[in-house]
């Protein structure tokens, strides 16, 4: 736990906290990438503004939309199982975590964009998208609490971007 945080375990309290329109901690502001001008529903701390921004992507998570994607999701997991079988037949070690990431991203692509990203189809990290997201996750986890990291990176990057 950090400053300005609480810990609860009673189910009624958890529900009240999650359903209440509370302001998020400023840790979430780190999700405004590359800087404060690019606000997303993840970076907003004001619950009203967050709700307004979230409505644009809420449909993707609607149960009926997910059910419509169920066949494609099943196909994605069938492809994942084929990779498991291939590695088992070849008696080779498999980076299962990598293929689970491929499957996860492909399912997200199906549900939100109505098409798979193709990671499982190709069996590789296309354009290093997954590797980049893992690095971004590490950055967000640290820079959200240690603001100086974001400032140091920004200053370093800005110096490199100056055209003389």
mmCIF file with all atom_site columns, C-alpha atoms in Angstrom:
data_model
loop_
_atom_site.group_PDB
_atom_site.id
_atom_site.type_symbol
_atom_site.label_atom_id
_atom_site.label_alt_id
_atom_site.label_comp_id
_atom_site.label_asym_id
_atom_site.label_entity_id
_atom_site.label_seq_id
_atom_site.pdbx_PDB_ins_code
_atom_site.Cartn_x
_atom_site.Cartn_y
_atom_site.Cartn_z
_atom_site.occupancy
_atom_site.B_iso_or_equiv
_atom_site.pdbx_formal_charge
_atom_site.auth_seq_id
_atom_site.auth_comp_id
_atom_site.auth_asym_id
_atom_site.auth_atom_id
_atom_site.pdbx_PDB_model_num
ATOM 1   C CA . UNK A 1 1   ? 0.000   0.000   0.000   1.00 0.00 ? 1   UNK A CA 1
ATOM 2   C CA . UNK A 1 2   ? 1.007   3.549   -0.645  1.00 0.00 ? 2   UNK A CA 1
ATOM 3   C CA . UNK A 1 3   ? 0.025   6.880   0.834   1.00 0.00 ? 3   UNK A CA 1
ATOM 4   C CA . UNK A 1 4   ? -3.612  7.879   0.191   1.00 0.00 ? 4   UNK A CA 1
ATOM 5   C CA . UNK A 1 5   ? -4.597  4.209   -0.201  1.00 0.00 ? 5   UNK A CA 1
ATOM 6   C CA . UNK A 1 6   ? -6.816  1.979   1.901   1.00 0.00 ? 6   UNK A CA 1
ATOM 7   C CA . UNK A 1 7   ? -7.277  -1.746  2.194   1.00 0.00 ? 7   UNK A CA 1
ATOM 8   C CA . UNK A 1 8   ? -10.661 -3.401  2.732   1.00 0.00 ? 8   UNK A CA 1
ATOM 9   C CA . UNK A 1 9   ? -11.863 -6.977  2.700   1.00 0.00 ? 9   UNK A CA 1
ATOM 10  C CA . UNK A 1 10  ? -15.565 -6.883  3.575   1.00 0.00 ? 10  UNK A CA 1
ATOM 11  C CA . UNK A 1 11  ? -17.595 -7.679  0.407   1.00 0.00 ? 11  UNK A CA 1
ATOM 12  C CA . UNK A 1 12  ? -20.149 -4.907  1.046   1.00 0.00 ? 12  UNK A CA 1
ATOM 13  C CA . UNK A 1 13  ? -17.409 -2.317  1.408   1.00 0.00 ? 13  UNK A CA 1
ATOM 14  C CA . UNK A 1 14  ? -15.648 -3.478  -1.750  1.00 0.00 ? 14  UNK A CA 1
ATOM 15  C CA . UNK A 1 15  ? -18.897 -3.168  -3.706  1.00 0.00 ? 15  UNK A CA 1
ATOM 16  C CA . UNK A 1 16  ? -19.586 0.307   -2.309  1.00 0.00 ? 16  UNK A CA 1
ATOM 17  C CA . UNK A 1 17  ? -16.107 1.508   -3.208  1.00 0.00 ? 17  UNK A CA 1
ATOM 18  C CA . UNK A 1 18  ? -16.170 0.044   -6.715  1.00 0.00 ? 18  UNK A CA 1
ATOM 19  C CA . UNK A 1 19  ? -19.625 1.435   -7.505  1.00 0.00 ? 19  UNK A CA 1
ATOM 20  C CA . UNK A 1 20  ? -19.055 4.882   -6.004  1.00 0.00 ? 20  UNK A CA 1
ATOM 21  C CA . UNK A 1 21  ? -17.978 7.648   -8.403  1.00 0.00 ? 21  UNK A CA 1
ATOM 22  C CA . UNK A 1 22  ? -14.682 8.269   -6.608  1.00 0.00 ? 22  UNK A CA 1
ATOM 23  C CA . UNK A 1 23  ? -11.733 10.160  -8.032  1.00 0.00 ? 23  UNK A CA 1
ATOM 24  C CA . UNK A 1 24  ? -8.853  7.871   -8.936  1.00 0.00 ? 24  UNK A CA 1
ATOM 25  C CA . UNK A 1 25  ? -5.391  8.398   -7.537  1.00 0.00 ? 25  UNK A CA 1
ATOM 26  C CA . UNK A 1 26  ? -3.086  10.485  -9.719  1.00 0.00 ? 26  UNK A CA 1
ATOM 27  C CA . UNK A 1 27  ? -1.107  7.311   -10.464 1.00 0.00 ? 27  UNK A CA 1
ATOM 28  C CA . UNK A 1 28  ? -3.550  6.771   -13.353 1.00 0.00 ? 28  UNK A CA 1
ATOM 29  C CA . UNK A 1 29  ? -2.381  9.969   -15.060 1.00 0.00 ? 29  UNK A CA 1
ATOM 30  C CA . UNK A 1 30  ? 0.704   8.105   -16.265 1.00 0.00 ? 30  UNK A CA 1
ATOM 31  C CA . UNK A 1 31  ? -1.521  6.383   -18.843 1.00 0.00 ? 31  UNK A CA 1
ATOM 32  C CA . UNK A 1 32  ? -1.755  9.649   -20.799 1.00 0.00 ? 32  UNK A CA 1
ATOM 33  C CA . UNK A 1 33  ? 0.788   8.807   -23.463 1.00 0.00 ? 33  UNK A CA 1
ATOM 34  C CA . UNK A 1 34  ? 2.931   10.337  -24.775 1.00 0.00 ? 34  UNK A CA 1
ATOM 35  C CA . UNK A 1 35  ? 1.907   13.237  -22.482 1.00 0.00 ? 35  UNK A CA 1
ATOM 36  C CA . UNK A 1 36  ? -1.006  14.960  -20.711 1.00 0.00 ? 36  UNK A CA 1
ATOM 37  C CA . UNK A 1 37  ? -2.570  16.123  -24.005 1.00 0.00 ? 37  UNK A CA 1
ATOM 38  C CA . UNK A 1 38  ? -3.568  12.568  -24.904 1.00 0.00 ? 38  UNK A CA 1
ATOM 39  C CA . UNK A 1 39  ? -6.114  11.568  -22.269 1.00 0.00 ? 39  UNK A CA 1
ATOM 40  C CA . UNK A 1 40  ? -7.642  8.098   -22.308 1.00 0.00 ? 40  UNK A CA 1
ATOM 41  C CA . UNK A 1 41  ? -10.268 6.575   -20.068 1.00 0.00 ? 41  UNK A CA 1
ATOM 42  C CA . UNK A 1 42  ? -7.400  4.939   -18.153 1.00 0.00 ? 42  UNK A CA 1
ATOM 43  C CA . UNK A 1 43  ? -5.593  8.242   -17.507 1.00 0.00 ? 43  UNK A CA 1
ATOM 44  C CA . UNK A 1 44  ? -8.568  10.239  -16.258 1.00 0.00 ? 44  UNK A CA 1
ATOM 45  C CA . UNK A 1 45  ? -9.011  10.615  -12.523 1.00 0.00 ? 45  UNK A CA 1
ATOM 46  C CA . UNK A 1 46  ? -12.365 12.437  -12.582 1.00 0.00 ? 46  UNK A CA 1
ATOM 47  C CA . UNK A 1 47  ? -15.140 9.792   -12.638 1.00 0.00 ? 47  UNK A CA 1
ATOM 48  C CA . UNK A 1 48  ? -17.488 11.895  -14.797 1.00 0.00 ? 48  UNK A CA 1
ATOM 49  C CA . UNK A 1 49  ? -14.858 12.563  -17.451 1.00 0.00 ? 49  UNK A CA 1
ATOM 50  C CA . UNK A 1 50  ? -13.799 8.916   -17.350 1.00 0.00 ? 50  UNK A CA 1
ATOM 51  C CA . UNK A 1 51  ? -17.390 7.764   -17.918 1.00 0.00 ? 51  UNK A CA 1
ATOM 52  C CA . UNK A 1 52  ? -17.713 10.123  -20.874 1.00 0.00 ? 52  UNK A CA 1
ATOM 53  C CA . UNK A 1 53  ? -14.533 8.798   -22.474 1.00 0.00 ? 53  UNK A CA 1
ATOM 54  C CA . UNK A 1 54  ? -15.310 5.142   -21.660 1.00 0.00 ? 54  UNK A CA 1
ATOM 55  C CA . UNK A 1 55  ? -18.619 5.156   -23.518 1.00 0.00 ? 55  UNK A CA 1
ATOM 56  C CA . UNK A 1 56  ? -16.724 5.019   -26.824 1.00 0.00 ? 56  UNK A CA 1
ATOM 57  C CA . UNK A 1 57  ? -15.249 1.598   -26.081 1.00 0.00 ? 57  UNK A CA 1
ATOM 58  C CA . UNK A 1 58  ? -17.962 0.183   -23.799 1.00 0.00 ? 58  UNK A CA 1
ATOM 59  C CA . UNK A 1 59  ? -19.750 -1.528  -26.692 1.00 0.00 ? 59  UNK A CA 1
ATOM 60  C CA . UNK A 1 60  ? -16.768 -3.757  -27.336 1.00 0.00 ? 60  UNK A CA 1
ATOM 61  C CA . UNK A 1 61  ? -17.188 -5.274  -23.874 1.00 0.00 ? 61  UNK A CA 1
ATOM 62  C CA . UNK A 1 62  ? -20.957 -5.686  -24.155 1.00 0.00 ? 62  UNK A CA 1
ATOM 63  C CA . UNK A 1 63  ? -21.987 -9.303  -23.503 1.00 0.00 ? 63  UNK A CA 1
ATOM 64  C CA . UNK A 1 64  ? -23.918 -9.567  -26.782 1.00 0.00 ? 64  UNK A CA 1
ATOM 65  C CA . UNK A 1 65  ? -20.869 -8.342  -28.716 1.00 0.00 ? 65  UNK A CA 1
ATOM 66  C CA . UNK A 1 66  ? -18.623 -10.852 -26.984 1.00 0.00 ? 66  UNK A CA 1
ATOM 67  C CA . UNK A 1 67  ? -21.133 -13.636 -27.667 1.00 0.00 ? 67  UNK A CA 1
ATOM 68  C CA . UNK A 1 68  ? -21.132 -12.641 -31.353 1.00 0.00 ? 68  UNK A CA 1
ATOM 69  C CA . UNK A 1 69  ? -17.374 -13.135 -31.320 1.00 0.00 ? 69  UNK A CA 1
ATOM 70  C CA . UNK A 1 70  ? -17.556 -16.504 -29.584 1.00 0.00 ? 70  UNK A CA 1
ATOM 71  C CA . UNK A 1 71  ? -16.942 -18.573 -32.738 1.00 0.00 ? 71  UNK A CA 1
ATOM 72  C CA . UNK A 1 72  ? -13.855 -16.515 -33.580 1.00 0.00 ? 72  UNK A CA 1
ATOM 73  C CA . UNK A 1 73  ? -12.626 -16.783 -30.011 1.00 0.00 ? 73  UNK A CA 1
ATOM 74  C CA . UNK A 1 74  ? -13.081 -20.571 -30.199 1.00 0.00 ? 74  UNK A CA 1
ATOM 75  C CA . UNK A 1 75  ? -11.058 -20.616 -33.446 1.00 0.00 ? 75  UNK A CA 1
ATOM 76  C CA . UNK A 1 76  ? -8.301  -18.653 -31.727 1.00 0.00 ? 76  UNK A CA 1
ATOM 77  C CA . UNK A 1 77  ? -8.073  -21.206 -28.926 1.00 0.00 ? 77  UNK A CA 1
ATOM 78  C CA . UNK A 1 78  ? -8.171  -24.091 -31.414 1.00 0.00 ? 78  UNK A CA 1
ATOM 79  C CA . UNK A 1 79  ? -5.167  -22.507 -33.120 1.00 0.00 ? 79  UNK A CA 1
ATOM 80  C CA . UNK A 1 80  ? -3.462  -22.171 -29.717 1.00 0.00 ? 80  UNK A CA 1
ATOM 81  C CA . UNK A 1 81  ? -4.064  -25.877 -29.050 1.00 0.00 ? 81  UNK A CA 1
ATOM 82  C CA . UNK A 1 82  ? -2.602  -26.723 -32.479 1.00 0.00 ? 82  UNK A CA 1
ATOM 83  C CA . UNK A 1 83  ? 0.590   -24.893 -31.444 1.00 0.00 ? 83  UNK A CA 1
ATOM 84  C CA . UNK A 1 84  ? 0.669   -26.916 -28.200 1.00 0.00 ? 84  UNK A CA 1
ATOM 85  C CA . UNK A 1 85  ? 0.277   -30.114 -30.230 1.00 0.00 ? 85  UNK A CA 1
ATOM 86  C CA . UNK A 1 86  ? 2.998   -29.090 -32.700 1.00 0.00 ? 86  UNK A CA 1
ATOM 87  C CA . UNK A 1 87  ? 5.525   -28.432 -29.945 1.00 0.00 ? 87  UNK A CA 1
ATOM 88  C CA . UNK A 1 88  ? 4.564   -31.706 -28.238 1.00 0.00 ? 88  UNK A CA 1
ATOM 89  C CA . UNK A 1 89  ? 4.954   -33.671 -31.499 1.00 0.00 ? 89  UNK A CA 1
ATOM 90  C CA . UNK A 1 90  ? 8.341   -32.064 -32.177 1.00 0.00 ? 90  UNK A CA 1
ATOM 91  C CA . UNK A 1 91  ? 9.354   -32.708 -28.546 1.00 0.00 ? 91  UNK A CA 1
ATOM 92  C CA . UNK A 1 92  ? 10.574  -29.110 -28.265 1.00 0.00 ? 92  UNK A CA 1
ATOM 93  C CA . UNK A 1 93  ? 10.275  -26.727 -25.335 1.00 0.00 ? 93  UNK A CA 1
ATOM 94  C CA . UNK A 1 94  ? 7.585   -24.082 -25.812 1.00 0.00 ? 94  UNK A CA 1
ATOM 95  C CA . UNK A 1 95  ? 7.430   -20.594 -24.379 1.00 0.00 ? 95  UNK A CA 1
ATOM 96  C CA . UNK A 1 96  ? 3.810   -21.063 -23.307 1.00 0.00 ? 96  UNK A CA 1
ATOM 97  C CA . UNK A 1 97  ? 3.602   -17.564 -21.834 1.00 0.00 ? 97  UNK A CA 1
ATOM 98  C CA . UNK A 1 98  ? 4.446   -16.116 -25.260 1.00 0.00 ? 98  UNK A CA 1
ATOM 99  C CA . UNK A 1 99  ? 1.696   -18.109 -26.973 1.00 0.00 ? 99  UNK A CA 1
ATOM 100 C CA . UNK A 1 100 ? -0.817  -17.235 -24.258 1.00 0.00 ? 100 UNK A CA 1
ATOM 101 C CA . UNK A 1 101 ? 0.010   -13.584 -24.973 1.00 0.00 ? 101 UNK A CA 1
ATOM 102 C CA . UNK A 1 102 ? -0.513  -14.223 -28.696 1.00 0.00 ? 102 UNK A CA 1
ATOM 103 C CA . UNK A 1 103 ? -3.912  -15.781 -27.954 1.00 0.00 ? 103 UNK A CA 1
ATOM 104 C CA . UNK A 1 104 ? -4.904  -12.972 -25.579 1.00 0.00 ? 104 UNK A CA 1
ATOM 105 C CA . UNK A 1 105 ? -4.055  -10.223 -28.051 1.00 0.00 ? 105 UNK A CA 1
ATOM 106 C CA . UNK A 1 106 ? -5.758  -12.081 -30.909 1.00 0.00 ? 106 UNK A CA 1
ATOM 107 C CA . UNK A 1 107 ? -8.955  -12.464 -28.848 1.00 0.00 ? 107 UNK A CA 1
ATOM 108 C CA . UNK A 1 108 ? -8.876  -8.751  -27.977 1.00 0.00 ? 108 UNK A CA 1
ATOM 109 C CA . UNK A 1 109 ? -8.478  -7.999  -31.673 1.00 0.00 ? 109 UNK A CA 1
ATOM 110 C CA . UNK A 1 110 ? -11.484 -10.191 -32.521 1.00 0.00 ? 110 UNK A CA 1
ATOM 111 C CA . UNK A 1 111 ? -13.730 -8.671  -29.859 1.00 0.00 ? 111 UNK A CA 1
ATOM 112 C CA . UNK A 1 112 ? -12.806 -5.013  -30.302 1.00 0.00 ? 112 UNK A CA 1
ATOM 113 C CA . UNK A 1 113 ? -11.742 -4.731  -33.957 1.00 0.00 ? 113 UNK A CA 1
ATOM 114 C CA . UNK A 1 114 ? -13.577 -7.770  -35.387 1.00 0.00 ? 114 UNK A CA 1
ATOM 115 C CA . UNK A 1 115 ? -10.329 -9.231  -36.684 1.00 0.00 ? 115 UNK A CA 1
ATOM 116 C CA . UNK A 1 116 ? -7.443  -11.082 -35.127 1.00 0.00 ? 116 UNK A CA 1
ATOM 117 C CA . UNK A 1 117 ? -4.037  -9.418  -35.029 1.00 0.00 ? 117 UNK A CA 1
ATOM 118 C CA . UNK A 1 118 ? -2.562  -12.652 -36.440 1.00 0.00 ? 118 UNK A CA 1
ATOM 119 C CA . UNK A 1 119 ? -0.020  -13.439 -33.724 1.00 0.00 ? 119 UNK A CA 1
ATOM 120 C CA . UNK A 1 120 ? -1.082  -17.081 -33.431 1.00 0.00 ? 120 UNK A CA 1
ATOM 121 C CA . UNK A 1 121 ? -1.509  -17.446 -37.182 1.00 0.00 ? 121 UNK A CA 1
ATOM 122 C CA . UNK A 1 122 ? 2.105   -16.398 -37.719 1.00 0.00 ? 122 UNK A CA 1
ATOM 123 C CA . UNK A 1 123 ? 3.429   -17.774 -34.434 1.00 0.00 ? 123 UNK A CA 1
ATOM 124 C CA . UNK A 1 124 ? 5.423   -14.633 -33.753 1.00 0.00 ? 124 UNK A CA 1
ATOM 125 C CA . UNK A 1 125 ? 5.296   -11.203 -32.143 1.00 0.00 ? 125 UNK A CA 1
ATOM 126 C CA . UNK A 1 126 ? 4.347   -9.096  -35.160 1.00 0.00 ? 126 UNK A CA 1
ATOM 127 C CA . UNK A 1 127 ? 6.127   -5.750  -35.087 1.00 0.00 ? 127 UNK A CA 1
ATOM 128 C CA . UNK A 1 128 ? 7.241   -6.461  -31.502 1.00 0.00 ? 128 UNK A CA 1
ATOM 129 C CA . UNK A 1 129 ? 3.801   -5.263  -30.384 1.00 0.00 ? 129 UNK A CA 1
ATOM 130 C CA . UNK A 1 130 ? 3.648   -7.611  -27.396 1.00 0.00 ? 130 UNK A CA 1
ATOM 131 C CA . UNK A 1 131 ? 7.255   -6.972  -26.363 1.00 0.00 ? 131 UNK A CA 1
ATOM 132 C CA . UNK A 1 132 ? 6.572   -3.249  -26.544 1.00 0.00 ? 132 UNK A CA 1
ATOM 133 C CA . UNK A 1 133 ? 3.459   -3.615  -24.392 1.00 0.00 ? 133 UNK A CA 1
ATOM 134 C CA . UNK A 1 134 ? 5.426   -5.511  -21.742 1.00 0.00 ? 134 UNK A CA 1
ATOM 135 C CA . UNK A 1 135 ? 8.020   -2.732  -21.652 1.00 0.00 ? 135 UNK A CA 1
ATOM 136 C CA . UNK A 1 136 ? 5.222   -0.166  -21.453 1.00 0.00 ? 136 UNK A CA 1
ATOM 137 C CA . UNK A 1 137 ? 3.653   -2.067  -18.535 1.00 0.00 ? 137 UNK A CA 1
ATOM 138 C CA . UNK A 1 138 ? 6.945   -1.920  -16.638 1.00 0.00 ? 138 UNK A CA 1
ATOM 139 C CA . UNK A 1 139 ? 7.264   1.793   -17.396 1.00 0.00 ? 139 UNK A CA 1
ATOM 140 C CA . UNK A 1 140 ? 3.701   2.542   -16.227 1.00 0.00 ? 140 UNK A CA 1
ATOM 141 C CA . UNK A 1 141 ? 4.150   0.506   -13.043 1.00 0.00 ? 141 UNK A CA 1
ATOM 142 C CA . UNK A 1 142 ? 7.253   2.470   -12.072 1.00 0.00 ? 142 UNK A CA 1
ATOM 143 C CA . UNK A 1 143 ? 6.650   5.929   -13.513 1.00 0.00 ? 143 UNK A CA 1
ATOM 144 C CA . UNK A 1 144 ? 3.152   6.101   -12.034 1.00 0.00 ? 144 UNK A CA 1
ATOM 145 C CA . UNK A 1 145 ? 4.677   6.219   -8.582  1.00 0.00 ? 145 UNK A CA 1
ATOM 146 C CA . UNK A 1 146 ? 8.054   7.757   -9.356  1.00 0.00 ? 146 UNK A CA 1
ATOM 147 C CA . UNK A 1 147 ? 7.157   10.848  -11.390 1.00 0.00 ? 147 UNK A CA 1
ATOM 148 C CA . UNK A 1 148 ? 10.779  11.824  -11.895 1.00 0.00 ? 148 UNK A CA 1
ATOM 149 C CA . UNK A 1 149 ? 11.207  8.809   -14.225 1.00 0.00 ? 149 UNK A CA 1
ATOM 150 C CA . UNK A 1 150 ? 8.675   10.227  -16.673 1.00 0.00 ? 150 UNK A CA 1
ATOM 151 C CA . UNK A 1 151 ? 10.253  13.675  -16.486 1.00 0.00 ? 151 UNK A CA 1
ATOM 152 C CA . UNK A 1 152 ? 13.757  12.277  -17.006 1.00 0.00 ? 152 UNK A CA 1
ATOM 153 C CA . UNK A 1 153 ? 12.679  10.232  -20.003 1.00 0.00 ? 153 UNK A CA 1
ATOM 154 C CA . UNK A 1 154 ? 10.717  13.132  -21.450 1.00 0.00 ? 154 UNK A CA 1
ATOM 155 C CA . UNK A 1 155 ? 13.677  15.502  -21.094 1.00 0.00 ? 155 UNK A CA 1
ATOM 156 C CA . UNK A 1 156 ? 16.035  12.981  -22.640 1.00 0.00 ? 156 UNK A CA 1
ATOM 157 C CA . UNK A 1 157 ? 13.692  12.267  -25.533 1.00 0.00 ? 157 UNK A CA 1
ATOM 158 C CA . UNK A 1 158 ? 12.921  15.926  -26.143 1.00 0.00 ? 158 UNK A CA 1
ATOM 159 C CA . UNK A 1 159 ? 16.615  16.745  -26.487 1.00 0.00 ? 159 UNK A CA 1
ATOM 160 C CA . UNK A 1 160 ? 16.968  14.032  -29.138 1.00 0.00 ? 160 UNK A CA 1
ATOM 161 C CA . UNK A 1 161 ? 13.932  15.284  -31.054 1.00 0.00 ? 161 UNK A CA 1
ATOM 162 C CA . UNK A 1 162 ? 15.069  18.902  -31.383 1.00 0.00 ? 162 UNK A CA 1
ATOM 163 C CA . UNK A 1 163 ? 15.836  19.775  -34.985 1.00 0.00 ? 163 UNK A CA 1
ATOM 164 C CA . UNK A 1 164 ? 18.675  22.266  -35.310 1.00 0.00 ? 164 UNK A CA 1
#
